Amino acid sequence: MNITPTIWIITIAVTIAFFAYEFFAHVRKPHEPTVGESARWSAFYIGLALLFGVGIGIVSGWRYGGEYFAGYLTEKALSIDNLFVFLIVMAAFSVPKAYQQKVLMFGIIIALIMRGGFIAVGAALIENFSWVFYLFGALLFVLAYMQVRGHEGNPADNLFVRLARRVLPVSEEYDRDKLTTKINGKRFVTPMLLTIIAIGFIDLVFAIDSIPAIYGLTSEAYIVFTANAFALMGLRQLFFLIGGLLERLVYLSQGLAVILGFIGLKLVFHALHVNEVPFINGGEPILWVPEIPIWFSLVFIAATVAVATIASLAKTRGDAAKADRGQVEGEPIAKAKDSH
């Protein structure tokens, strides 16, 4: 792809403009979005992302279009996993519904900034050191294993939050959506700021698996950035739209583990194909190793997301049906006990 500095500047400016509009039009005045509002804006941002991918395919070729769609789908799935952890954090800090939009907005902006930094570093490493593909592949295998284990510990009680509590005076109550407040003439930070700090730390952790994952699908920094930007756009609305559904996606972590493991394998295959490491095949490329085509990656990732979603909903529906049957069967016994 021939991406000029002008295209980069326009892309970044438009991205900032979208987030600025989001803040001033929807977030600045605290309120809980309706389902209709969330659905409309979620559909708008997803539609915009798909149109952008079609535009890349038409202008730069469908190889790059396929890489964008595979990257976007992977980043969107990982972003939904972000939402699950955001939900845990906001529940831990008891963030009022009306203020959750602001927390999400700050969290998404922090995520985009963090990923932007990782994208720049990743692009420089890939361009200058082919051995980094081995490193990224190994990292994705580790992250896939961690996904299988699921979310452990309390994400609201991380290192940055504990440090903030030690250094900063923290109030016990929220003061609307303010980050700081005055109590008896003394300035305190509110739980709102602690929540944003917790989410910022989570964004850092998720950027570590997000960027190597998409660099396993494309080496184009522009595609990596735009796929990430579009995956994060509309995430705030998606949170309120599928908030109840998040808890039903019980196999999401396993699905993401399969995707990360697959991309890790793809990276290792590519590393062997362009090998320059002296102690592997004498520093020569291993050309018989297959290169996984992007169309197969796209189909595999889409199928994995679909299977994980369908299996999750089937399991939760089955568990709910069993619970209902158990209650119905238990009623006569309970009534008989009451009569005695």
Coordinates of C-alpha atoms in Angstrom, one line a residue:
M1 CA 0.0 0.0 0.0
N2 CA 1.2 3.5 -0.8
I3 CA 0.0 5.6 2.2
T4 CA 1.4 9.1 2.0
P5 CA 1.8 11.3 5.1
T6 CA -1.2 13.4 3.9
I7 CA -3.4 10.3 4.1
W8 CA -2.1 9.5 7.6
I9 CA -2.8 13.1 8.7
I10 CA -6.3 13.1 7.3
T11 CA -7.1 9.7 8.8
I12 CA -5.9 10.7 12.3
A13 CA -7.7 14.0 12.0
V14 CA -11.0 12.3 11.1
T15 CA -10.6 9.8 13.9
I16 CA -10.1 12.6 16.4
A17 CA -13.1 14.5 15.0
F18 CA -15.3 11.4 15.5
F19 CA -14.3 11.0 19.1
A20 CA -14.7 14.8 19.7
Y21 CA -18.2 14.6 18.3
E22 CA -19.0 11.6 20.4
F23 CA -17.9 13.5 23.6
F24 CA -19.7 16.8 22.9
A25 CA -22.9 15.2 21.4
H26 CA -23.4 12.2 23.7
V27 CA -21.0 12.0 26.7
R28 CA -20.6 15.5 28.1
K29 CA -24.2 15.5 29.5
P30 CA -24.5 12.5 31.8
H31 CA -27.3 10.1 30.8
E32 CA -27.9 6.4 30.3
P33 CA -28.4 5.7 26.5
T34 CA -31.5 4.0 25.4
V35 CA -31.5 0.7 23.5
G36 CA -32.7 2.4 20.4
E37 CA -29.9 5.1 20.5
S38 CA -27.3 2.4 21.2
A39 CA -28.5 0.2 18.4
R40 CA -28.6 3.1 15.8
W41 CA -25.1 4.3 16.6
S42 CA -23.7 0.7 16.8
A43 CA -25.1 -0.1 13.3
F44 CA -23.7 3.2 12.0
Y45 CA -20.2 2.6 13.1
I46 CA -20.2 -1.1 12.0
G47 CA -21.6 0.0 8.6
L48 CA -18.9 2.7 8.3
A49 CA -16.2 0.2 9.1
L50 CA -17.5 -2.2 6.5
L51 CA -17.7 0.6 3.9
F52 CA -14.1 1.6 4.7
G53 CA -13.0 -2.0 4.1
V54 CA -14.7 -2.1 0.7
G55 CA -13.0 1.2 -0.1
I56 CA -9.6 -0.3 0.7
G57 CA -10.4 -3.3 -1.5
I58 CA -11.4 -1.1 -4.5
V59 CA -8.6 1.4 -4.2
S60 CA -5.7 -0.8 -3.0
G61 CA -6.7 -4.3 -4.0
W62 CA -8.7 -7.1 -2.3
R63 CA -5.6 -8.6 -0.7
Y64 CA -5.4 -5.5 1.5
G65 CA -9.2 -5.4 1.8
G66 CA -9.2 -9.0 3.1
E67 CA -6.4 -8.2 5.5
Y68 CA -8.4 -5.2 6.8
F69 CA -11.6 -7.3 7.3
A70 CA -9.7 -10.1 9.1
G71 CA -8.0 -7.5 11.3
Y72 CA -11.2 -5.6 12.0
L73 CA -13.1 -8.8 13.0
T74 CA -10.2 -9.9 15.3
E75 CA -10.0 -6.5 16.9
K76 CA -13.7 -6.3 17.4
A77 CA -13.8 -9.7 19.1
L78 CA -10.9 -8.6 21.4
S79 CA -12.7 -5.3 22.1
I80 CA -15.8 -7.2 23.2
D81 CA -13.6 -9.1 25.6
N82 CA -12.4 -5.6 26.8
L83 CA -16.1 -4.7 27.4
F84 CA -16.5 -7.7 29.7
V85 CA -13.6 -6.6 31.9
F86 CA -14.9 -3.0 31.8
L87 CA -18.2 -4.3 33.1
I88 CA -16.4 -6.0 36.0
V89 CA -14.4 -2.8 36.8
M90 CA -17.5 -0.5 36.8
A91 CA -19.4 -3.0 39.0
A92 CA -16.5 -3.1 41.4
F93 CA -16.4 0.7 41.7
S94 CA -20.3 1.0 41.6
V95 CA -20.2 3.5 38.8
P96 CA -23.7 5.0 38.4
K97 CA -25.3 4.1 35.0
A98 CA -25.5 7.8 34.0
Y99 CA -21.7 8.2 34.4
Q100 CA -20.6 5.0 32.7
Q101 CA -20.5 6.7 29.3
K102 CA -17.8 9.0 30.4
V103 CA -15.7 6.2 31.8
L104 CA -16.1 4.2 28.6
M105 CA -15.2 7.2 26.5
F106 CA -12.0 7.9 28.4
G107 CA -11.2 4.1 28.4
I108 CA -11.6 3.9 24.6
I109 CA -9.5 7.0 24.0
I110 CA -6.7 5.7 26.2
A111 CA -6.9 2.3 24.4
L112 CA -6.5 4.0 21.0
I113 CA -3.5 6.0 22.2
M114 CA -1.9 3.0 23.7
R115 CA -2.5 0.9 20.6
G116 CA -1.1 3.7 18.4
G117 CA 2.1 3.6 20.3
F118 CA 2.3 -0.2 20.0
I119 CA 1.5 0.0 16.3
A120 CA 4.4 2.4 15.7
V121 CA 6.8 0.2 17.7
G122 CA 5.5 -3.0 16.0
A123 CA 5.9 -1.5 12.5
A124 CA 9.5 -0.5 13.3
L125 CA 10.4 -3.9 14.7
I126 CA 8.8 -5.8 11.8
E127 CA 10.6 -3.6 9.2
N128 CA 14.0 -4.1 10.7
F129 CA 14.0 -7.4 12.5
S130 CA 12.3 -10.4 10.9
W131 CA 13.0 -12.5 14.0
V132 CA 10.3 -10.5 15.8
F133 CA 7.7 -12.7 14.1
Y134 CA 8.9 -15.6 16.3
L135 CA 8.6 -13.4 19.3
F136 CA 5.0 -12.3 18.4
G137 CA 4.0 -15.9 17.6
A138 CA 5.3 -17.1 21.0
L139 CA 3.6 -14.3 22.8
L140 CA 0.2 -15.1 21.1
F141 CA 0.5 -18.8 22.2
V142 CA 1.0 -17.6 25.8
L143 CA -1.9 -15.1 25.5
A144 CA -4.1 -17.9 24.0
Y145 CA -3.4 -20.0 27.1
M146 CA -4.2 -17.1 29.4
Q147 CA -7.5 -16.7 27.5
V148 CA -8.4 -20.3 28.2
R149 CA -7.8 -19.7 31.9
G150 CA -10.2 -16.8 31.7
H151 CA -10.2 -13.5 33.7
E152 CA -8.7 -14.2 37.1
G153 CA -8.3 -11.8 40.0
N154 CA -10.0 -8.4 40.4
P155 CA -9.1 -6.1 37.5
A156 CA -10.3 -3.1 39.6
D157 CA -7.5 -3.8 42.1
N158 CA -4.4 -3.5 39.9
L159 CA -1.0 -2.0 40.5
F160 CA -1.8 1.5 39.2
V161 CA -5.0 1.7 41.3
R162 CA -3.2 0.6 44.5
L163 CA -0.5 3.2 43.8
A164 CA -3.1 5.9 43.2
R165 CA -4.8 5.1 46.4
R166 CA -1.5 5.4 48.3
V167 CA -0.5 8.7 46.6
L168 CA -3.8 10.5 46.2
P169 CA -6.5 11.4 48.7
V170 CA -9.6 9.5 47.5
S171 CA -13.2 10.4 48.4
E172 CA -15.7 7.6 49.2
E173 CA -18.6 9.2 47.2
Y174 CA -19.1 10.3 43.6
D175 CA -19.5 14.0 42.9
R176 CA -21.6 13.6 39.7
D177 CA -19.1 12.8 36.9
K178 CA -16.3 14.9 38.2
L179 CA -12.8 13.5 38.6
T180 CA -12.0 15.6 41.6
T181 CA -14.0 17.2 44.4
K182 CA -13.6 19.5 47.4
I183 CA -14.5 18.3 50.9
N184 CA -14.1 20.7 53.8
G185 CA -11.8 22.9 51.6
K186 CA -9.5 20.0 50.7
R187 CA -9.2 18.5 47.2
F188 CA -9.9 14.8 46.7
V189 CA -10.0 12.6 43.7
T190 CA -13.3 10.7 43.2
P191 CA -13.9 7.0 42.5
M192 CA -14.5 8.2 38.9
L193 CA -10.8 8.9 38.4
L194 CA -9.8 5.5 40.0
T195 CA -12.2 3.7 37.6
I196 CA -10.5 5.4 34.6
I197 CA -7.0 4.5 36.0
A198 CA -8.1 0.9 36.3
I199 CA -9.5 0.8 32.8
G200 CA -6.3 2.5 31.5
F201 CA -4.2 -0.3 33.0
I202 CA -6.5 -2.9 31.4
D203 CA -6.1 -1.1 28.0
L204 CA -2.3 -1.5 28.3
V205 CA -2.7 -5.2 28.9
F206 CA -5.1 -5.7 26.0
A207 CA -2.9 -3.7 23.7
I208 CA -0.2 -6.3 24.3
D209 CA -2.3 -9.1 22.7
S210 CA -4.2 -6.9 20.2
I211 CA -1.3 -5.5 18.2
P212 CA 0.7 -8.7 17.8
A213 CA -2.5 -10.4 16.8
I214 CA -3.3 -8.0 13.9
Y215 CA 0.3 -7.9 12.8
G216 CA -0.1 -11.6 12.3
L217 CA -2.7 -10.8 9.6
T218 CA -1.1 -7.8 7.9
S219 CA 2.2 -5.9 7.9
E220 CA 0.6 -2.7 6.8
A221 CA 0.6 -0.2 9.7
Y222 CA -2.2 1.8 8.1
I223 CA -4.5 -1.2 8.1
V224 CA -3.5 -2.0 11.7
F225 CA -4.4 1.5 12.8
T226 CA -7.7 1.8 10.9
A227 CA -8.9 -1.7 11.9
N228 CA -8.2 -0.8 15.6
A229 CA -9.8 2.7 15.3
F230 CA -13.0 1.3 13.7
A231 CA -13.1 -1.6 16.2
L232 CA -13.1 1.0 19.1
M233 CA -15.5 3.4 17.5
G234 CA -19.0 2.5 18.6
L235 CA -17.7 0.3 21.5
R236 CA -19.4 2.7 24.0
Q237 CA -22.8 2.2 22.3
L238 CA -22.2 -1.6 22.0
F239 CA -21.6 -1.8 25.8
F240 CA -25.1 -0.5 26.5
L241 CA -26.6 -2.5 23.7
I242 CA -25.2 -5.9 24.7
G243 CA -24.5 -5.3 28.3
G244 CA -26.8 -8.2 29.4
L245 CA -25.5 -10.4 26.6
L246 CA -21.9 -10.1 27.7
E247 CA -22.5 -12.4 30.7
R248 CA -24.0 -15.0 28.3
L249 CA -20.9 -15.2 26.1
V250 CA -19.4 -17.9 28.3
Y251 CA -17.2 -19.3 25.5
L252 CA -15.8 -16.0 24.3
S253 CA -12.5 -16.5 26.0
Q254 CA -12.1 -20.0 24.5
G255 CA -13.0 -18.6 21.0
L256 CA -10.4 -15.8 21.4
A257 CA -7.9 -18.4 22.5
V258 CA -8.4 -20.4 19.3
I259 CA -8.1 -17.2 17.2
L260 CA -4.9 -16.0 19.0
G261 CA -3.4 -19.5 18.7
F262 CA -4.2 -19.7 15.0
I263 CA -2.6 -16.3 14.4
G264 CA 0.4 -17.3 16.5
L265 CA 0.8 -20.4 14.2
K266 CA 0.4 -18.2 11.1
L267 CA 3.2 -15.9 12.5
V268 CA 5.6 -18.8 13.1
F269 CA 4.9 -20.1 9.6
H270 CA 5.7 -16.7 8.2
A271 CA 8.8 -16.3 10.4
L272 CA 10.1 -19.7 9.0
H273 CA 9.3 -18.6 5.5
V274 CA 11.4 -15.4 5.8
N275 CA 13.9 -16.8 8.3
E276 CA 17.2 -15.0 9.0
V277 CA 17.9 -16.5 12.5
P278 CA 21.4 -18.1 12.2
F279 CA 20.6 -21.2 14.4
I280 CA 17.5 -22.1 12.4
N281 CA 18.2 -23.8 9.0
G282 CA 21.6 -22.0 8.9
G283 CA 19.8 -18.6 8.6
E284 CA 18.1 -19.5 5.4
P285 CA 14.4 -19.3 4.7
I286 CA 12.4 -22.6 5.0
L287 CA 10.4 -22.3 1.8
W288 CA 8.5 -25.6 2.1
V289 CA 6.6 -24.2 5.1
P290 CA 3.1 -23.1 3.9
E291 CA 1.9 -19.5 4.0
I292 CA -1.7 -19.3 5.3
P293 CA -3.6 -17.2 2.8
I294 CA -5.6 -14.2 4.1
W295 CA -8.9 -15.5 2.8
F296 CA -8.5 -18.6 4.9
S297 CA -7.6 -16.5 7.9
L298 CA -10.8 -14.4 7.4
V299 CA -13.0 -17.5 7.1
F300 CA -11.4 -19.2 10.1
I301 CA -11.7 -16.1 12.4
A302 CA -15.4 -15.4 11.3
A303 CA -16.3 -19.1 11.8
T304 CA -14.6 -19.2 15.3
V305 CA -16.5 -16.1 16.4
A306 CA -19.8 -17.5 15.1
V307 CA -19.3 -20.9 16.8
A308 CA -18.2 -19.4 20.1
T309 CA -21.3 -17.1 20.1
I310 CA -23.8 -19.8 19.1
A311 CA -22.3 -22.3 21.6
S312 CA -22.4 -19.7 24.4
L313 CA -26.0 -18.7 23.8
A314 CA -27.1 -22.4 23.5
K315 CA -25.4 -23.2 26.8
T316 CA -26.8 -20.3 28.8
R317 CA -30.3 -21.0 27.3
G318 CA -29.9 -24.7 28.3
D319 CA -28.8 -23.8 31.8
A320 CA -31.7 -21.4 32.2
A321 CA -34.1 -24.1 31.1
K322 CA -32.7 -26.6 33.6
A323 CA -33.0 -24.0 36.4
D324 CA -36.6 -23.4 35.5
R325 CA -37.4 -27.1 35.4
G326 CA -35.7 -27.5 38.8
Q327 CA -37.8 -24.7 40.3
V328 CA -41.0 -26.2 38.9
E329 CA -40.2 -29.7 40.2
G330 CA -39.2 -28.3 43.6
E331 CA -42.5 -26.4 44.2
P332 CA -44.7 -29.4 45.2
I333 CA -42.0 -30.5 47.8
A334 CA -41.8 -27.0 49.2
K335 CA -45.6 -26.7 49.4
A336 CA -45.8 -30.1 51.1
K337 CA -43.2 -29.0 53.7
D338 CA -45.1 -25.8 54.3
S339 CA -48.3 -27.7 55.0
H340 CA -46.6 -29.7 57.8

